[in-house]
Amino acid sequence: MALFDVSADSYVRFMGRFSAPLATSFADFGLRGLGEDMSVLDVGCGPGMLTAELVRRLGDERVSAVDPQPSFIAAVQAAYPEVDAQVASAEDLPHETATFGATLAQLVVHFMADPARGVQEMKRVTVPGGRVSACVWAHADDSGPLSGFWRAVQRIDPGADDESGLTGSARGEIVALFEGAGLREVTEELLTVALEFATFEEWWLPFTEAVGPAGAYVARLGEDRRERLVTELRREYGEGPFSLQVAAWAATGRV
């Protein structure tokens, strides 16, 4: 995941403002119907947006987390010393079989090197009767938090790759992964989040920190092309304040 070889602070400024509010809805979704005495695993935890929500609900000692980026794990360990946070990929989880009552992956499936294997690993470490859950921004439906950015990009650079083709960003794709892994009682929901920005600069500046595909695209631009993109983005959003209603596809299934 070289796209996320950045500091924890840069990630939080860029994606944390979107994923932190999503974490509340996703935790409601992924923990629904489960007891409060279970242990849970946050797969691809980043600097800990979902981890924080799980700790708030269940306590530090019931939460484990993994991410392949050492800087992100260091941030989680600093914030939550009692959380078992380890550097590891989703495709090779460092946990015993049937360890967790719930295993969750927020905004991770589409960046796994092998999503099918990652979901199989999430299933492996979850107890029988436990729940595996994942969500991905609805990029394919033009309703993710970066959709406006990519619309502006496409107007000036029609050949640019956006994020709409990433695994899990369209309805039914996470469901297919889960059913392929043998999970049962698989269901899907569209989770929505409302976001507010006071100014265009508040929204735009984190894009300059080279986080994820959008940040990597901005980092490759020369000064002239970047100025042209900013002009298009101002047309898209205005100077602010403005509101965004964004969405993520979420699926959950039983082991």
XYZ file of N, CA and C in Angstrom:
765
model
N 0.839 -1.188 0.000
C 0.000 0.000 0.000
C 0.875 1.240 0.000
N 1.722 1.398 -1.001
C 2.612 2.552 -1.084
C 1.836 3.854 -1.162
N 0.600 3.812 -1.643
C -0.226 5.007 -1.705
C -0.457 5.613 -0.333
N -0.212 4.840 0.713
C -0.456 5.318 2.067
C 0.823 5.309 2.904
N 1.963 5.403 2.225
C 3.242 5.507 2.922
C 3.457 6.972 3.294
N 2.609 7.439 4.218
C 2.606 8.834 4.640
C 2.504 8.864 6.156
N 2.664 10.052 6.723
C 2.540 10.171 8.172
C 1.091 9.968 8.593
N 0.918 9.553 9.850
C -0.432 9.391 10.378
C -1.188 10.709 10.347
N -0.512 11.804 10.657
C -1.179 13.111 10.669
C -1.690 13.486 9.276
N -0.888 13.207 8.232
C -1.327 13.510 6.874
C -2.565 12.706 6.510
N -2.573 11.435 6.874
C -3.743 10.607 6.575
C -4.984 11.128 7.285
N -4.833 11.484 8.556
C -5.981 11.982 9.324
C -6.520 13.264 8.697
N -5.625 14.168 8.298
C -6.091 15.418 7.699
C -6.823 15.171 6.381
N -6.360 14.171 5.623
C -6.976 13.910 4.323
C -8.227 13.046 4.445
N -8.088 11.813 4.911
C -9.208 10.885 4.918
C -9.907 10.797 6.269
N -9.219 11.136 7.342
C -9.830 11.032 8.665
C -11.079 11.863 8.807
N -11.112 13.005 8.159
C -12.294 13.871 8.251
C -13.520 13.221 7.625
N -13.305 12.274 6.713
C -14.400 11.526 6.112
C -14.660 10.216 6.861
N -13.583 9.506 7.217
C -13.747 8.163 7.771
C -14.104 8.151 9.247
N -13.739 9.194 9.999
C -14.105 9.224 11.415
C -15.622 9.251 11.598
N -16.364 10.123 10.898
C -17.823 10.058 11.057
C -18.436 8.780 10.491
N -17.832 8.214 9.457
C -18.326 6.944 8.926
C -18.197 5.825 9.954
N -17.160 5.885 10.790
C -16.892 4.813 11.752
C -18.076 4.555 12.678
N -18.809 5.596 13.040
C -19.958 5.407 13.930
C -21.022 4.545 13.268
N -21.379 4.882 12.036
C -22.393 4.101 11.321
C -21.903 2.693 11.018
N -20.619 2.575 10.664
C -20.090 1.254 10.318
C -20.011 0.355 11.544
N -19.652 0.904 12.691
C -19.635 0.097 13.916
C -21.046 -0.350 14.279
N -22.027 0.538 14.153
C -23.418 0.131 14.374
C -23.777 -1.050 13.482
N -23.383 -0.961 12.231
C -23.697 -1.985 11.238
C -22.972 -3.295 11.535
N -21.675 -3.221 11.790
C -20.873 -4.423 11.942
C -21.033 -5.136 13.268
N -21.480 -4.423 14.298
C -21.629 -5.025 15.630
C -23.084 -5.345 15.959
N -23.971 -5.072 15.033
C -25.402 -5.264 15.281
C -25.708 -6.706 15.677
N -26.428 -6.856 16.790
C -26.854 -8.180 17.221
C -25.806 -8.980 17.957
N -24.637 -8.387 18.193
C -23.561 -9.079 18.897
C -23.465 -8.564 20.329
N -22.926 -9.378 21.221
C -22.780 -8.974 22.613
C -21.642 -7.992 22.818
N -21.591 -7.390 24.006
C -20.567 -6.397 24.311
C -19.348 -7.003 24.998
N -19.354 -8.322 25.199
C -18.247 -8.969 25.903
C -17.276 -9.662 24.945
N -17.376 -9.380 23.664
C -16.535 -10.039 22.667
C -15.275 -9.220 22.407
N -14.312 -9.853 21.754
C -13.149 -9.138 21.239
C -13.362 -8.870 19.762
N -12.762 -7.780 19.259
C -12.967 -7.390 17.870
C -11.626 -7.045 17.239
N -11.571 -7.165 15.908
C -10.366 -6.844 15.149
C -10.678 -5.803 14.092
N -9.859 -4.746 14.064
C -9.939 -3.692 13.052
C -8.843 -3.962 12.029
N -9.239 -4.388 10.824
C -8.295 -4.767 9.772
C -8.037 -3.560 8.869
N -6.752 -3.214 8.698
C -6.412 -2.021 7.939
C -6.832 -0.776 8.696
N -6.391 -0.690 9.934
C -6.908 0.307 10.882
C -6.481 1.732 10.576
N -5.440 1.906 9.729
C -4.931 3.260 9.529
C -4.487 3.845 10.862
N -4.581 5.162 11.040
C -4.201 5.774 12.314
C -5.245 5.601 13.410
N -6.366 4.897 13.112
C -7.252 4.504 14.200
C -8.613 5.151 14.267
N -9.192 5.562 13.137
C -10.516 6.166 13.190
C -11.583 5.172 13.654
N -11.626 3.975 13.044
C -12.562 2.950 13.515
C -12.110 2.389 14.858
N -10.817 2.237 15.045
C -10.301 1.742 16.321
C -10.838 2.579 17.476
N -10.829 3.889 17.320
C -11.309 4.785 18.378
C -12.768 4.508 18.709
N -13.589 4.285 17.680
C -15.001 4.012 17.915
C -15.196 2.669 18.606
N -14.413 1.664 18.222
C -14.512 0.353 18.862
C -14.062 0.411 20.314
N -12.998 1.153 20.588
C -12.534 1.323 21.970
C -13.597 2.023 22.797
N -14.216 3.035 22.241
C -15.260 3.766 22.970
C -16.397 2.836 23.370
N -16.720 1.875 22.521
C -17.847 0.983 22.792
C -17.473 -0.216 23.658
N -16.272 -0.758 23.437
C -15.926 -2.049 24.033
C -14.783 -1.994 25.031
N -14.003 -0.912 25.020
C -12.833 -0.829 25.892
C -11.572 -1.295 25.193
N -10.431 -0.737 25.612
C -9.153 -0.997 24.954
C -8.806 -2.479 24.868
N -9.050 -3.212 25.944
C -8.540 -4.584 26.015
C -9.305 -5.549 25.123
N -10.439 -5.142 24.606
C -11.226 -6.013 23.723
C -10.964 -5.726 22.242
N -10.101 -4.756 21.957
C -9.882 -4.330 20.582
C -8.470 -4.667 20.121
N -8.358 -5.261 18.951
C -7.077 -5.475 18.280
C -7.124 -4.764 16.938
N -5.948 -4.462 16.389
C -5.884 -3.726 15.131
C -4.636 -4.127 14.365
N -4.743 -4.123 13.034
C -3.581 -4.377 12.177
C -3.587 -3.389 11.020
N -2.389 -3.081 10.546
C -2.222 -2.263 9.347
C -0.804 -2.496 8.831
N -0.597 -2.483 7.517
C 0.758 -2.696 6.993
C 1.682 -1.502 7.148
N 1.157 -0.332 7.510
C 1.991 0.868 7.628
C 2.451 1.073 9.070
N 3.754 0.979 9.331
C 4.255 1.148 10.699
C 3.881 2.486 11.324
N 3.856 3.559 10.538
C 3.523 4.866 11.110
C 2.092 4.895 11.631
N 1.193 4.183 10.969
C -0.191 4.142 11.426
C -0.309 3.335 12.717
N 0.379 2.197 12.767
C 0.337 1.378 13.978
C 0.956 2.126 15.154
N 2.020 2.862 14.912
C 2.630 3.654 15.984
C 1.637 4.675 16.535
N 0.839 5.285 15.652
C -0.158 6.257 16.097
C -1.235 5.588 16.948
N -1.677 4.396 16.544
C -2.679 3.671 17.324
C -2.110 3.279 18.689
N -0.881 2.781 18.706
C -0.256 2.385 19.974
C -0.092 3.570 20.920
N 0.231 4.731 20.360
C 0.393 5.923 21.201
C -0.946 6.363 21.795
N -2.000 6.267 21.004
C -3.315 6.711 21.467
C -3.986 5.696 22.384
N -3.757 4.405 22.117
C -4.439 3.339 22.857
C -3.427 2.256 23.234
N -2.648 2.467 24.275
C -1.572 1.524 24.621
C -2.065 0.114 24.938
N -3.320 -0.030 25.344
C -3.831 -1.352 25.697
C -4.383 -2.117 24.501
N -4.514 -1.454 23.373
C -4.970 -2.139 22.154
C -3.818 -2.968 21.587
N -4.120 -4.202 21.189
C -3.130 -5.055 20.522
C -3.039 -4.621 19.062
N -2.104 -3.725 18.773
C -1.949 -3.174 17.421
C -0.655 -3.701 16.812
N -0.765 -4.343 15.637
C 0.391 -4.974 15.009
C 0.498 -4.587 13.537
N 1.730 -4.521 13.058
C 1.986 -4.303 11.637
C 1.752 -5.625 10.906
N 0.756 -5.652 10.036
C 0.426 -6.872 9.292
C -0.532 -6.514 8.169
N -0.567 -7.366 7.156
C -1.498 -7.169 6.043
C -2.777 -7.956 6.286
N -3.834 -7.555 5.608
C -5.105 -8.269 5.713
C -4.981 -9.695 5.201
N -4.091 -9.896 4.241
C -3.957 -11.228 3.633
C -3.174 -12.212 4.496
N -2.575 -11.744 5.586
C -1.776 -12.618 6.445
C -1.912 -12.125 7.887
N -3.076 -12.334 8.471
C -3.352 -11.832 9.811
C -2.595 -12.633 10.866
N -1.964 -11.960 11.832
C -1.136 -12.632 12.834
C -1.935 -13.104 14.049
N -3.070 -13.746 13.825
C -3.940 -14.153 14.917
C -4.360 -15.603 14.726
N -4.683 -16.227 15.848
C -5.149 -17.610 15.814
C -6.538 -17.688 15.176
N -6.845 -18.853 14.640
C -8.172 -19.101 14.079
C -9.232 -18.967 15.169
N -10.392 -18.407 14.807
C -11.545 -18.280 15.703
C -11.193 -17.511 16.975
N -10.669 -16.310 16.795
C -10.261 -15.470 17.925
C -11.277 -14.377 18.244
N -11.908 -13.784 17.240
C -12.689 -12.565 17.423
C -14.179 -12.788 17.187
N -14.981 -12.084 17.969
C -16.423 -12.118 17.757
C -16.846 -11.326 16.541
N -16.050 -10.327 16.196
C -16.334 -9.516 15.007
C -15.021 -9.043 14.412
N -14.937 -9.080 13.104
C -13.771 -8.582 12.370
C -14.274 -7.585 11.338
N -13.700 -6.380 11.365
C -14.208 -5.296 10.530
C -13.087 -4.683 9.702
N -13.408 -4.270 8.485
C -12.451 -3.601 7.603
C -13.127 -2.372 7.007
N -12.760 -1.210 7.505
C -13.350 0.039 7.023
C -12.453 0.656 5.958
N -12.995 0.796 4.746
C -12.293 1.462 3.640
C -10.944 0.802 3.342
N -10.954 -0.531 3.305
C -9.710 -1.291 3.140
C -9.776 -2.284 1.985
N -10.931 -2.925 1.772
C -11.033 -4.010 0.790
C -10.501 -3.580 -0.570
N -10.809 -2.365 -0.993
C -10.422 -1.914 -2.335
C -8.928 -1.661 -2.473
N -8.194 -1.641 -1.350
C -6.744 -1.478 -1.413
C -5.987 -2.746 -1.011
N -6.694 -3.840 -0.752
C -6.020 -5.106 -0.471
C -5.348 -5.608 -1.746
N -4.157 -6.186 -1.606
C -3.484 -6.779 -2.757
C -4.287 -7.943 -3.316
N -4.984 -8.677 -2.442
C -5.803 -9.825 -2.838
C -7.069 -9.795 -1.980
N -8.119 -9.082 -2.413
C -9.315 -8.958 -1.583
C -9.936 -10.292 -1.190
N -9.955 -11.270 -2.085
C -10.561 -12.562 -1.760
C -9.799 -13.236 -0.616
N -8.474 -13.189 -0.681
C -7.681 -13.777 0.397
C -7.847 -12.995 1.692
N -7.918 -11.667 1.578
C -8.105 -10.852 2.772
C -9.405 -11.194 3.483
N -10.483 -11.354 2.732
C -11.766 -11.712 3.340
C -11.705 -13.115 3.938
N -11.025 -14.040 3.270
C -10.855 -15.388 3.828
C -10.128 -15.331 5.164
N -9.109 -14.484 5.256
C -8.382 -14.340 6.515
C -9.273 -13.733 7.602
N -10.072 -12.747 7.230
C -11.001 -12.171 8.205
C -11.976 -13.233 8.714
N -12.447 -14.079 7.808
C -13.325 -15.177 8.217
C -12.590 -16.152 9.145
N -11.352 -16.474 8.802
C -10.597 -17.466 9.587
C -10.452 -17.057 11.041
N -10.181 -15.777 11.282
C -9.900 -15.345 12.657
C -11.164 -15.025 13.442
N -12.342 -15.163 12.818
C -13.609 -14.864 13.473
C -14.256 -16.153 13.964
N -14.849 -16.110 15.151
C -15.441 -17.305 15.754
C -16.683 -17.734 14.980
N -17.028 -19.026 15.001
C -18.297 -19.465 14.419
C -19.463 -18.682 15.034
N -20.318 -18.176 14.180
C -21.418 -17.341 14.636
C -21.060 -15.872 14.726
N -19.768 -15.553 14.628
C -19.329 -14.170 14.642
C -19.568 -13.495 13.310
N -19.217 -12.209 13.259
C -19.580 -11.415 12.092
C -18.327 -10.808 11.439
N -18.286 -10.886 10.116
C -17.257 -10.225 9.300
C -17.936 -9.092 8.538
N -17.349 -7.893 8.565
C -17.965 -6.732 7.918
C -16.915 -5.898 7.212
N -17.323 -5.259 6.129
C -16.422 -4.375 5.384
C -17.243 -3.281 4.719
N -16.597 -2.143 4.475
C -17.254 -1.077 3.718
C -16.237 -0.377 2.827
N -16.741 0.172 1.727
C -15.928 0.899 0.747
C -16.758 2.086 0.264
N -16.111 3.237 0.097
C -16.829 4.386 -0.446
C -17.495 4.030 -1.773
N -18.678 4.584 -2.006
C -19.457 4.260 -3.207
C -18.953 5.057 -4.408
N -17.689 4.852 -4.746
C -17.065 5.577 -5.856
C -17.776 5.315 -7.178
N -18.193 4.065 -7.389
C -18.800 3.711 -8.670
C -20.152 4.386 -8.871
N -20.770 4.812 -7.783
C -22.065 5.489 -7.853
C -21.921 7.004 -7.832
N -20.682 7.490 -7.917
C -20.426 8.919 -7.937
C -20.907 9.596 -6.656
N -20.847 8.863 -5.530
C -21.341 9.435 -4.281
C -20.350 9.264 -3.127
N -19.085 9.008 -3.443
C -18.064 8.973 -2.413
C -17.561 10.380 -2.104
N -16.762 10.550 -1.073
C -16.279 11.878 -0.709
C -15.290 12.467 -1.704
N -14.746 11.631 -2.597
C -13.793 12.110 -3.589
C -14.403 12.197 -4.982
N -15.699 11.953 -5.101
C -16.335 11.928 -6.418
C -16.247 13.275 -7.119
N -16.454 14.361 -6.392
C -16.358 15.684 -6.998
C -14.955 15.994 -7.476
N -13.981 15.551 -6.710
C -12.582 15.715 -7.125
C -12.345 15.026 -8.462
N -12.769 13.764 -8.567
C -12.515 13.014 -9.797
C -13.354 13.532 -10.968
N -14.537 14.085 -10.701
C -15.301 14.703 -11.788
C -14.519 15.862 -12.387
N -13.930 16.691 -11.532
C -13.138 17.818 -12.025
C -11.905 17.329 -12.775
N -11.264 16.297 -12.263
C -10.095 15.731 -12.938
C -10.473 15.257 -14.340
N -11.575 14.541 -14.449
C -11.972 13.981 -15.741
C -12.287 15.070 -16.764
N -12.736 16.235 -16.299
C -13.036 17.316 -17.246
C -11.780 17.861 -17.910
N -10.658 17.831 -17.189
C -9.424 18.373 -17.755
C -8.440 17.286 -18.169
N -8.687 16.056 -17.714
C -7.785 14.939 -18.013
C -8.631 13.675 -18.172
N -9.350 13.555 -19.298
C -10.302 12.453 -19.477
C -9.684 11.067 -19.355
N -8.400 10.931 -19.556
C -7.765 9.623 -19.468
C -7.312 9.230 -18.081
N -7.511 10.096 -17.111
C -7.042 9.800 -15.748
C -7.844 8.671 -15.126
N -7.160 7.812 -14.385
C -7.833 6.741 -13.644
C -8.413 7.313 -12.357
N -9.714 7.080 -12.160
C -10.309 7.480 -10.887
C -10.421 6.239 -9.998
N -11.270 6.286 -8.966
C -11.374 5.171 -8.027
C -12.658 4.372 -8.205
N -13.397 4.648 -9.276
C -14.691 3.993 -9.458
C -14.577 2.514 -9.784
N -13.412 2.080 -10.268
C -13.251 0.681 -10.615
C -12.648 -0.171 -9.520
N -12.388 0.411 -8.367
C -11.783 -0.350 -7.274
C -12.787 -1.338 -6.679
N -12.295 -2.493 -6.274
C -13.140 -3.559 -5.742
C -13.947 -3.075 -4.536
N -15.253 -3.296 -4.596
C -16.119 -2.958 -3.472
C -16.807 -1.626 -3.582
N -16.453 -0.824 -4.595
C -17.024 0.514 -4.694
C -18.381 0.543 -5.387
N -18.842 -0.595 -5.894
C -20.166 -0.694 -6.525
C -21.039 -1.649 -5.717
N -22.324 -1.428 -5.831
C -23.287 -2.272 -5.126
C -23.061 -3.749 -5.445
N -23.063 -4.579 -4.425
C -22.989 -6.017 -4.596
C -21.599 -6.600 -4.645
N -20.566 -5.769 -4.784
C -19.220 -6.317 -4.948
C -18.674 -6.900 -3.650
N -18.905 -6.250 -2.533
C -18.445 -6.825 -1.261
C -19.276 -8.062 -0.936
N -20.565 -8.014 -1.248
C -21.424 -9.181 -1.055
C -20.859 -10.379 -1.809
N -20.451 -10.173 -3.047
C -19.905 -11.273 -3.844
C -18.637 -11.835 -3.216
N -17.782 -10.968 -2.707
C -16.567 -11.422 -2.023
C -16.924 -12.265 -0.794
N -17.891 -11.790 -0.028
C -18.267 -12.491 1.205
C -18.893 -13.847 0.893
N -19.786 -13.870 -0.074
C -20.421 -15.142 -0.424
C -19.403 -16.096 -1.018
N -18.432 -15.565 -1.778
C -17.364 -16.404 -2.313
C -16.485 -16.997 -1.241
N -16.390 -16.305 -0.104
C -15.587 -16.803 1.020
C -16.363 -17.783 1.889
N -17.651 -17.983 1.584
C -18.458 -18.926 2.348
C -19.139 -18.328 3.561
N -19.164 -17.005 3.674
C -19.915 -16.384 4.753
C -21.412 -16.557 4.489
N -22.202 -16.612 5.549
C -23.641 -16.821 5.396
C -24.414 -15.602 5.908
N -25.677 -15.568 5.595
C -26.564 -14.471 6.020
C -25.956 -13.114 5.635
N -25.419 -13.029 4.424
C -24.754 -11.802 3.978
C -25.808 -10.750 3.630
N -25.640 -9.558 4.182
C -26.532 -8.446 3.884
C -25.702 -7.220 3.516
N -26.363 -6.264 2.868
C -25.686 -5.068 2.368
C -26.509 -3.833 2.702
N -25.827 -2.747 3.053
C -26.486 -1.464 3.287
C -25.625 -0.347 2.705
N -26.279 0.753 2.376
C -25.578 1.961 1.961
C -25.541 2.893 3.166
N -24.322 3.146 3.661
C -24.141 4.027 4.810
C -23.869 5.443 4.321
N -24.515 6.424 4.917
C -24.343 7.804 4.477
C -23.777 8.670 5.592
N -23.024 9.678 5.190
C -22.399 10.608 6.122
C -22.557 12.020 5.576
N -22.913 12.956 6.427
C -23.009 14.369 6.045
C -21.751 15.103 6.502
N -21.148 15.871 5.610
C -19.909 16.583 5.907
C -20.092 18.062 5.621
N -19.451 18.891 6.439
C -19.533 20.339 6.294
C -18.124 20.926 6.160
N -17.962 21.855 5.239
C -16.689 22.541 5.049
C -16.929 24.041 5.037
N -16.147 24.754 5.836
C -16.340 26.200 5.953
C -15.814 26.943 4.735
N -14.724 26.449 4.164
C -14.098 27.121 3.023
C -13.592 26.090 2.029
N -13.359 26.528 0.805
C -12.754 25.653 -0.194
C -11.377 25.193 0.261
N -10.569 26.109 0.832
C -9.209 25.751 1.251
C -9.213 24.656 2.307
N -10.175 24.694 3.217
C -10.266 23.646 4.237
C -10.422 22.280 3.588
N -11.256 22.218 2.559
C -11.467 20.959 1.852
C -10.255 20.585 1.006
N -9.634 21.539 0.312
C -8.616 21.273 -0.696
C -7.240 20.974 -0.131
N -6.768 21.685 0.857
C -5.364 21.605 1.263
C -4.902 20.181 1.591
N -5.694 19.328 2.253
C -5.223 17.960 2.508
C -4.948 17.144 1.246
N -5.522 17.531 0.105
C -5.228 16.829 -1.142
C -3.772 17.028 -1.573
N -3.106 18.011 -1.033
C -1.719 18.298 -1.419
C -0.709 17.485 -0.619
N -1.175 16.581 0.245
C -0.266 15.815 1.107
C 0.012 14.414 0.578
N -0.360 14.143 -0.683
C 0.014 12.904 -1.387
C -0.528 11.640 -0.728
N -1.744 11.717 -0.203
C -2.365 10.557 0.436
C -3.318 9.879 -0.539
N -3.163 8.575 -0.741
C -4.085 7.811 -1.561
C -4.014 8.162 -3.033
N -4.881 7.554 -3.855
C -4.854 7.817 -5.297
C -5.068 9.286 -5.649
N -5.964 9.967 -4.960
C -6.219 11.379 -5.265
C -5.002 12.228 -4.944
N -4.409 12.013 -3.770
C -3.223 12.766 -3.410
C -2.051 12.472 -4.318
N -1.925 11.199 -4.731
C -0.848 10.836 -5.650
C -1.038 11.527 -6.994
N -2.281 11.650 -7.443
C -2.546 12.344 -8.706
C -2.132 13.813 -8.605
N -2.522 14.465 -7.528
C -2.153 15.872 -7.340
C -0.635 16.034 -7.289
N 0.043 15.117 -6.623
C 1.502 15.213 -6.466
C 2.227 15.116 -7.806
N 1.625 14.442 -8.784
C 2.265 14.284 -10.091
C 2.090 15.509 -10.994
N 1.211 16.417 -10.624
C 0.904 17.548 -11.490
C 1.974 18.638 -11.411
N 2.295 19.227 -12.533
C 3.104 20.433 -12.536
C 2.279 21.612 -12.052
N 2.940 22.740 -11.851
C 2.256 23.895 -11.269
C 1.088 24.367 -12.129
N 1.275 24.428 -13.450
C 0.213 24.912 -14.328
C -1.005 23.999 -14.287
N -0.775 22.683 -14.361
C -1.891 21.744 -14.360
C -2.586 21.711 -12.998
N -1.817 21.902 -11.934
C -2.439 21.936 -10.616
C -3.342 23.169 -10.490
N -2.878 24.307 -10.989
C -3.701 25.518 -10.931
C -4.978 25.343 -11.743
N -4.868 24.664 -12.885
C -6.059 24.408 -13.696
C -7.041 23.509 -12.950
N -6.504 22.489 -12.260
C -7.371 21.603 -11.487
C -8.064 22.369 -10.367
N -7.334 23.213 -9.660
C -7.937 23.987 -8.576
C -9.056 24.874 -9.114
N -8.872 25.455 -10.290
C -9.920 26.265 -10.902
C -11.173 25.437 -11.145
N -10.979 24.210 -11.683
C -12.119 23.325 -11.920
C -12.800 22.931 -10.614
N -12.013 22.683 -9.580
C -12.577 22.284 -8.295
C -13.359 23.426 -7.653
N -12.881 24.640 -7.820
C -13.636 25.785 -7.297
C -14.980 25.899 -8.012
N -15.012 25.572 -9.309
C -16.282 25.554 -10.026
C -17.200 24.448 -9.496
N -16.597 23.349 -9.117
C -17.369 22.212 -8.604
C -17.984 22.514 -7.244
N -17.206 23.135 -6.363
C -17.630 23.287 -4.969
C -17.936 24.727 -4.553
N -17.399 25.711 -5.252
C -17.537 27.076 -4.799
C -16.522 27.400 -3.714
N -16.610 28.591 -3.172
C -15.643 29.039 -2.170
C -16.014 28.601 -0.763
N -17.234 28.091 -0.564
C -17.671 27.664 0.747
C -18.447 28.763 1.458
N -19.173 28.382 2.504
C -19.261 27.017 3.020
C -20.080 26.104 2.101
N -19.821 24.789 2.210
C -20.613 23.834 1.441
C -20.737 22.524 2.209
N -21.748 21.764 1.833
C -22.046 20.482 2.483
C -21.922 19.356 1.478
N -21.513 18.195 1.947
C -21.454 16.998 1.118
C -22.219 15.875 1.808
N -23.020 15.159 1.047
C -23.654 13.938 1.522
C -22.982 12.789 0.793
N -22.219 11.973 1.501
C -21.439 10.921 0.856
C -21.874 9.563 1.373
N -21.471 8.514 0.650
C -21.992 7.182 0.965
C -20.915 6.115 0.792
N -21.114 5.006 1.501
C -20.226 3.841 1.398
C -21.098 2.580 1.367
N -20.706 1.640 0.501
C -21.354 0.326 0.512
C -20.759 -0.514 1.631
N -21.633 -1.141 2.419
C -21.197 -1.987 3.525
C -21.869 -3.336 3.429
N -21.138 -4.378 3.743
C -21.696 -5.735 3.768
C -21.239 -6.424 5.040
N -22.050 -7.342 5.515
C -21.705 -8.120 6.696
C -22.209 -9.540 6.510
N -21.511 -10.490 7.119
C -21.915 -11.890 7.027
C -21.465 -12.666 8.240
N -22.128 -13.756 8.487
C -21.822 -14.630 9.629
C -20.858 -15.732 9.223
N -20.008 -16.122 10.160
C -19.123 -17.265 9.968
C -19.884 -18.530 10.303
